[in-house]
Amino acid sequence: MPHRPAFHLAVPVDDLVAARGFYGQVLGLPEGRSADHWVDWNLEGHQLVTHLVPTVPQPAGTSVVGQHRVPIPHYGLLLPEQSFH
């Protein structure tokens, strides 16, 4: 069986050009396969997929973490500090 990423996460976006700018240029994620309505990204060996959705859903709510309110749902990637920078 070929190597598979540890997780696959699909997220909605309302603009694939802007998503390519953010995920590809700002975050520097390598782009994988794509179609006219989705793009795969390599997120530290995991597969993040941005799917074009005309109306991006609003967060379901928020939760307090420390002294901050965070939107639900959300995701994060734990990295060593050097990789983060």
mmCIF file of N, CA and C in Angstrom:
data_model
loop_
_atom_site.group_PDB
_atom_site.id
_atom_site.type_symbol
_atom_site.label_atom_id
_atom_site.label_comp_id
_atom_site.label_asym_id
_atom_site.label_seq_id
_atom_site.Cartn_x
_atom_site.Cartn_y
_atom_site.Cartn_z
ATOM 1 N N MET A 1 0.839 -1.172 0.000
ATOM 2 C CA MET A 1 0.000 0.000 0.000
ATOM 3 C C MET A 1 0.892 1.246 0.000
ATOM 4 N N PRO A 2 0.616 2.211 -0.868
ATOM 5 C CA PRO A 2 1.442 3.429 -0.894
ATOM 6 C C PRO A 2 1.266 4.246 0.379
ATOM 7 N N HIS A 3 2.269 5.105 0.641
ATOM 8 C CA HIS A 3 2.195 5.986 1.807
ATOM 9 C C HIS A 3 0.975 6.894 1.692
ATOM 10 N N ARG A 4 0.248 7.035 2.772
ATOM 11 C CA ARG A 4 -0.900 7.933 2.808
ATOM 12 C C ARG A 4 -0.685 8.961 3.904
ATOM 13 N N PRO A 5 -1.228 10.167 3.723
ATOM 14 C CA PRO A 5 -1.093 11.170 4.789
ATOM 15 C C PRO A 5 -1.792 10.707 6.050
ATOM 16 N N ALA A 6 -1.364 11.236 7.183
ATOM 17 C CA ALA A 6 -1.962 10.865 8.465
ATOM 18 C C ALA A 6 -3.405 11.355 8.564
ATOM 19 N N PHE A 7 -3.709 12.484 7.946
ATOM 20 C CA PHE A 7 -5.102 12.916 7.915
ATOM 21 C C PHE A 7 -5.395 13.668 6.637
ATOM 22 N N HIS A 8 -6.663 13.698 6.308
ATOM 23 C CA HIS A 8 -7.194 14.424 5.158
ATOM 24 C C HIS A 8 -8.260 15.349 5.717
ATOM 25 N N LEU A 9 -8.134 16.632 5.437
ATOM 26 C CA LEU A 9 -9.094 17.608 5.933
ATOM 27 C C LEU A 9 -9.561 18.454 4.762
ATOM 28 N N ALA A 10 -10.861 18.548 4.566
ATOM 29 C CA ALA A 10 -11.440 19.371 3.512
ATOM 30 C C ALA A 10 -12.078 20.595 4.143
ATOM 31 N N VAL A 11 -11.744 21.787 3.611
ATOM 32 C CA VAL A 11 -12.289 23.034 4.141
ATOM 33 C C VAL A 11 -12.914 23.841 3.000
ATOM 34 N N PRO A 12 -13.985 24.580 3.305
ATOM 35 C CA PRO A 12 -14.621 25.393 2.274
ATOM 36 C C PRO A 12 -13.892 26.724 2.086
ATOM 37 N N VAL A 13 -13.815 27.172 0.836
ATOM 38 C CA VAL A 13 -13.310 28.505 0.509
ATOM 39 C C VAL A 13 -14.252 29.117 -0.520
ATOM 40 N N ASP A 14 -14.329 30.441 -0.533
ATOM 41 C CA ASP A 14 -15.211 31.078 -1.514
ATOM 42 C C ASP A 14 -14.453 31.674 -2.689
ATOM 43 N N ASP A 15 -13.106 31.478 -2.736
ATOM 44 C CA ASP A 15 -12.278 32.031 -3.804
ATOM 45 C C ASP A 15 -11.006 31.193 -3.908
ATOM 46 N N LEU A 16 -10.906 30.381 -4.980
ATOM 47 C CA LEU A 16 -9.725 29.518 -5.122
ATOM 48 C C LEU A 16 -8.459 30.308 -5.440
ATOM 49 N N VAL A 17 -8.569 31.435 -6.120
ATOM 50 C CA VAL A 17 -7.393 32.261 -6.400
ATOM 51 C C VAL A 17 -6.823 32.790 -5.081
ATOM 52 N N ALA A 18 -7.705 33.297 -4.217
ATOM 53 C CA ALA A 18 -7.262 33.782 -2.903
ATOM 54 C C ALA A 18 -6.718 32.627 -2.065
ATOM 55 N N ALA A 19 -7.338 31.451 -2.146
ATOM 56 C CA ALA A 19 -6.851 30.282 -1.402
ATOM 57 C C ALA A 19 -5.452 29.900 -1.874
ATOM 58 N N ARG A 20 -5.230 29.929 -3.189
ATOM 59 C CA ARG A 20 -3.886 29.626 -3.712
ATOM 60 C C ARG A 20 -2.878 30.660 -3.210
ATOM 61 N N GLY A 21 -3.294 31.909 -3.143
ATOM 62 C CA GLY A 21 -2.408 32.949 -2.632
ATOM 63 C C GLY A 21 -2.052 32.717 -1.178
ATOM 64 N N PHE A 22 -3.054 32.368 -0.368
ATOM 65 C CA PHE A 22 -2.807 32.178 1.065
ATOM 66 C C PHE A 22 -2.060 30.873 1.341
ATOM 67 N N TYR A 23 -2.642 29.756 0.920
ATOM 68 C CA TYR A 23 -2.044 28.461 1.253
ATOM 69 C C TYR A 23 -0.735 28.221 0.493
ATOM 70 N N GLY A 24 -0.682 28.638 -0.772
ATOM 71 C CA GLY A 24 0.500 28.399 -1.586
ATOM 72 C C GLY A 24 1.601 29.420 -1.393
ATOM 73 N N GLN A 25 1.239 30.710 -1.361
ATOM 74 C CA GLN A 25 2.265 31.749 -1.295
ATOM 75 C C GLN A 25 2.564 32.193 0.133
ATOM 76 N N VAL A 26 1.545 32.491 0.910
ATOM 77 C CA VAL A 26 1.780 32.959 2.289
ATOM 78 C C VAL A 26 2.300 31.820 3.161
ATOM 79 N N LEU A 27 1.588 30.685 3.181
ATOM 80 C CA LEU A 27 2.019 29.564 4.016
ATOM 81 C C LEU A 27 3.083 28.698 3.351
ATOM 82 N N GLY A 28 3.224 28.803 2.032
ATOM 83 C CA GLY A 28 4.247 28.035 1.324
ATOM 84 C C GLY A 28 3.961 26.550 1.209
ATOM 85 N N LEU A 29 2.672 26.173 1.224
ATOM 86 C CA LEU A 29 2.335 24.756 1.101
ATOM 87 C C LEU A 29 2.454 24.325 -0.358
ATOM 88 N N PRO A 30 3.061 23.167 -0.619
ATOM 89 C CA PRO A 30 3.116 22.664 -1.988
ATOM 90 C C PRO A 30 1.716 22.271 -2.467
ATOM 91 N N GLU A 31 1.401 22.685 -3.688
ATOM 92 C CA GLU A 31 0.102 22.352 -4.278
ATOM 93 C C GLU A 31 0.180 20.974 -4.902
ATOM 94 N N GLY A 32 -0.883 20.191 -4.707
ATOM 95 C CA GLY A 32 -0.981 18.867 -5.311
ATOM 96 C C GLY A 32 -1.983 18.874 -6.447
ATOM 97 N N ARG A 33 -2.806 17.855 -6.473
ATOM 98 C CA ARG A 33 -3.823 17.758 -7.518
ATOM 99 C C ARG A 33 -4.843 18.872 -7.364
ATOM 100 N N SER A 34 -5.548 19.173 -8.458
ATOM 101 C CA SER A 34 -6.597 20.189 -8.390
ATOM 102 C C SER A 34 -7.584 19.990 -9.527
ATOM 103 N N ALA A 35 -8.705 20.644 -9.399
ATOM 104 C CA ALA A 35 -9.735 20.702 -10.437
ATOM 105 C C ALA A 35 -10.243 22.140 -10.426
ATOM 106 N N ASP A 36 -11.287 22.412 -11.172
ATOM 107 C CA ASP A 36 -11.793 23.784 -11.209
ATOM 108 C C ASP A 36 -12.514 24.184 -9.933
ATOM 109 N N HIS A 37 -12.761 23.228 -9.017
ATOM 110 C CA HIS A 37 -13.513 23.541 -7.797
ATOM 111 C C HIS A 37 -12.839 23.051 -6.507
ATOM 112 N N TRP A 38 -11.590 22.577 -6.589
ATOM 113 C CA TRP A 38 -10.854 22.175 -5.392
ATOM 114 C C TRP A 38 -9.358 22.147 -5.663
ATOM 115 N N VAL A 39 -8.565 22.256 -4.584
ATOM 116 C CA VAL A 39 -7.101 22.184 -4.661
ATOM 117 C C VAL A 39 -6.605 21.393 -3.452
ATOM 118 N N ASP A 40 -5.723 20.422 -3.704
ATOM 119 C CA ASP A 40 -5.044 19.677 -2.638
ATOM 120 C C ASP A 40 -3.770 20.419 -2.239
ATOM 121 N N TRP A 41 -3.460 20.416 -0.941
ATOM 122 C CA TRP A 41 -2.233 21.026 -0.418
ATOM 123 C C TRP A 41 -1.522 20.010 0.466
ATOM 124 N N ASN A 42 -0.195 20.033 0.444
ATOM 125 C CA ASN A 42 0.603 19.191 1.329
ATOM 126 C C ASN A 42 0.870 19.998 2.596
ATOM 127 N N LEU A 43 0.229 19.609 3.674
ATOM 128 C CA LEU A 43 0.367 20.287 4.959
ATOM 129 C C LEU A 43 1.217 19.410 5.872
ATOM 130 N N GLU A 44 2.546 19.541 5.742
ATOM 131 C CA GLU A 44 3.479 18.749 6.552
ATOM 132 C C GLU A 44 3.193 17.253 6.434
ATOM 133 N N GLY A 45 2.939 16.794 5.203
ATOM 134 C CA GLY A 45 2.682 15.382 4.966
ATOM 135 C C GLY A 45 1.221 14.982 5.080
ATOM 136 N N HIS A 46 0.369 15.915 5.450
ATOM 137 C CA HIS A 46 -1.066 15.661 5.545
ATOM 138 C C HIS A 46 -1.738 16.301 4.341
ATOM 139 N N GLN A 47 -2.942 15.883 4.029
ATOM 140 C CA GLN A 47 -3.641 16.414 2.872
ATOM 141 C C GLN A 47 -4.726 17.385 3.318
ATOM 142 N N LEU A 48 -4.553 18.645 2.947
ATOM 143 C CA LEU A 48 -5.548 19.689 3.183
ATOM 144 C C LEU A 48 -6.151 20.019 1.828
ATOM 145 N N VAL A 49 -7.460 19.990 1.738
ATOM 146 C CA VAL A 49 -8.135 20.259 0.473
ATOM 147 C C VAL A 49 -9.037 21.472 0.636
ATOM 148 N N THR A 50 -8.861 22.452 -0.243
ATOM 149 C CA THR A 50 -9.737 23.620 -0.261
ATOM 150 C C THR A 50 -10.777 23.384 -1.350
ATOM 151 N N HIS A 51 -12.045 23.370 -0.950
ATOM 152 C CA HIS A 51 -13.163 23.154 -1.881
ATOM 153 C C HIS A 51 -13.905 24.467 -2.067
ATOM 154 N N LEU A 52 -14.170 24.808 -3.322
ATOM 155 C CA LEU A 52 -14.908 26.015 -3.635
ATOM 156 C C LEU A 52 -16.368 25.844 -3.223
ATOM 157 N N VAL A 53 -16.829 26.711 -2.343
ATOM 158 C CA VAL A 53 -18.206 26.724 -1.864
ATOM 159 C C VAL A 53 -18.662 28.178 -1.962
ATOM 160 N N PRO A 54 -19.728 28.454 -2.727
ATOM 161 C CA PRO A 54 -20.137 29.848 -2.937
ATOM 162 C C PRO A 54 -20.339 30.650 -1.659
ATOM 163 N N THR A 55 -20.918 30.030 -0.646
ATOM 164 C CA THR A 55 -21.153 30.722 0.616
ATOM 165 C C THR A 55 -20.457 29.936 1.715
ATOM 166 N N VAL A 56 -19.394 30.512 2.254
ATOM 167 C CA VAL A 56 -18.646 29.833 3.313
ATOM 168 C C VAL A 56 -19.491 29.843 4.587
ATOM 169 N N PRO A 57 -19.676 28.668 5.210
ATOM 170 C CA PRO A 57 -20.478 28.625 6.431
ATOM 171 C C PRO A 57 -19.851 29.432 7.568
ATOM 172 N N GLN A 58 -20.680 29.932 8.426
ATOM 173 C CA GLN A 58 -20.217 30.667 9.603
ATOM 174 C C GLN A 58 -19.828 29.675 10.693
ATOM 175 N N PRO A 59 -18.927 30.079 11.602
ATOM 176 C CA PRO A 59 -18.588 29.177 12.708
ATOM 177 C C PRO A 59 -19.827 28.767 13.496
ATOM 178 N N ALA A 60 -19.786 27.560 14.019
ATOM 179 C CA ALA A 60 -20.903 27.047 14.811
ATOM 180 C C ALA A 60 -20.973 27.717 16.172
ATOM 181 N N GLY A 61 -19.880 28.314 16.597
ATOM 182 C CA GLY A 61 -19.815 28.964 17.897
ATOM 183 C C GLY A 61 -18.368 29.236 18.249
ATOM 184 N N THR A 62 -18.118 29.538 19.500
ATOM 185 C CA THR A 62 -16.760 29.769 19.977
ATOM 186 C C THR A 62 -16.557 29.048 21.302
ATOM 187 N N SER A 63 -15.304 28.888 21.653
ATOM 188 C CA SER A 63 -14.943 28.270 22.926
ATOM 189 C C SER A 63 -13.791 29.070 23.511
ATOM 190 N N VAL A 64 -13.740 29.149 24.835
ATOM 191 C CA VAL A 64 -12.652 29.866 25.488
ATOM 192 C C VAL A 64 -11.484 28.910 25.699
ATOM 193 N N VAL A 65 -10.314 29.309 25.200
ATOM 194 C CA VAL A 65 -9.084 28.555 25.390
ATOM 195 C C VAL A 65 -8.077 29.539 25.971
ATOM 196 N N GLY A 66 -7.682 29.314 27.209
ATOM 197 C CA GLY A 66 -6.855 30.306 27.894
ATOM 198 C C GLY A 66 -7.688 31.568 28.060
ATOM 199 N N GLN A 67 -7.193 32.667 27.519
ATOM 200 C CA GLN A 67 -7.942 33.921 27.585
ATOM 201 C C GLN A 67 -8.436 34.346 26.209
ATOM 202 N N HIS A 68 -8.534 33.387 25.282
ATOM 203 C CA HIS A 68 -8.941 33.701 23.917
ATOM 204 C C HIS A 68 -10.203 32.937 23.543
ATOM 205 N N ARG A 69 -11.046 33.560 22.737
ATOM 206 C CA ARG A 69 -12.192 32.874 22.147
ATOM 207 C C ARG A 69 -11.760 32.357 20.787
ATOM 208 N N VAL A 70 -11.940 31.072 20.552
ATOM 209 C CA VAL A 70 -11.568 30.474 19.279
ATOM 210 C C VAL A 70 -12.827 29.965 18.573
ATOM 211 N N PRO A 71 -12.870 30.089 17.237
ATOM 212 C CA PRO A 71 -14.042 29.620 16.500
ATOM 213 C C PRO A 71 -14.091 28.096 16.451
ATOM 214 N N ILE A 72 -15.288 27.574 16.428
ATOM 215 C CA ILE A 72 -15.520 26.144 16.301
ATOM 216 C C ILE A 72 -16.309 25.941 15.017
ATOM 217 N N PRO A 73 -15.887 25.093 14.086
ATOM 218 C CA PRO A 73 -14.673 24.283 14.151
ATOM 219 C C PRO A 73 -13.440 25.088 13.743
ATOM 220 N N HIS A 74 -12.284 24.547 14.079
ATOM 221 C CA HIS A 74 -10.994 25.091 13.629
ATOM 222 C C HIS A 74 -9.997 23.940 13.609
ATOM 223 N N TYR A 75 -8.859 24.186 13.006
ATOM 224 C CA TYR A 75 -7.811 23.177 13.019
ATOM 225 C C TYR A 75 -6.476 23.872 13.183
ATOM 226 N N GLY A 76 -5.493 23.132 13.602
ATOM 227 C CA GLY A 76 -4.151 23.660 13.757
ATOM 228 C C GLY A 76 -3.151 22.557 13.527
ATOM 229 N N LEU A 77 -1.919 22.942 13.347
ATOM 230 C CA LEU A 77 -0.846 21.984 13.147
ATOM 231 C C LEU A 77 0.240 22.308 14.155
ATOM 232 N N LEU A 78 0.611 21.335 14.965
ATOM 233 C CA LEU A 78 1.660 21.538 15.961
ATOM 234 C C LEU A 78 3.011 21.318 15.298
ATOM 235 N N LEU A 79 3.840 22.371 15.323
ATOM 236 C CA LEU A 79 5.146 22.332 14.682
ATOM 237 C C LEU A 79 6.234 22.741 15.657
ATOM 238 N N PRO A 80 7.460 22.267 15.430
ATOM 239 C CA PRO A 80 8.580 22.824 16.181
ATOM 240 C C PRO A 80 8.709 24.326 15.829
ATOM 241 N N GLU A 81 9.200 25.126 16.745
ATOM 242 C CA GLU A 81 9.286 26.573 16.520
ATOM 243 C C GLU A 81 10.052 26.905 15.238
ATOM 244 N N GLN A 82 11.135 26.212 14.987
ATOM 245 C CA GLN A 82 11.928 26.488 13.787
ATOM 246 C C GLN A 82 11.113 26.246 12.516
ATOM 247 N N SER A 83 10.330 25.175 12.465
ATOM 248 C CA SER A 83 9.487 24.917 11.301
ATOM 249 C C SER A 83 8.405 25.965 11.153
ATOM 250 N N PHE A 84 7.878 26.439 12.263
ATOM 251 C CA PHE A 84 6.853 27.474 12.237
ATOM 252 C C PHE A 84 7.385 28.741 11.557
ATOM 253 N N HIS A 85 8.606 29.122 11.922
ATOM 254 C CA HIS A 85 9.192 30.338 11.347
ATOM 255 C C HIS A 85 9.669 30.095 9.936
#
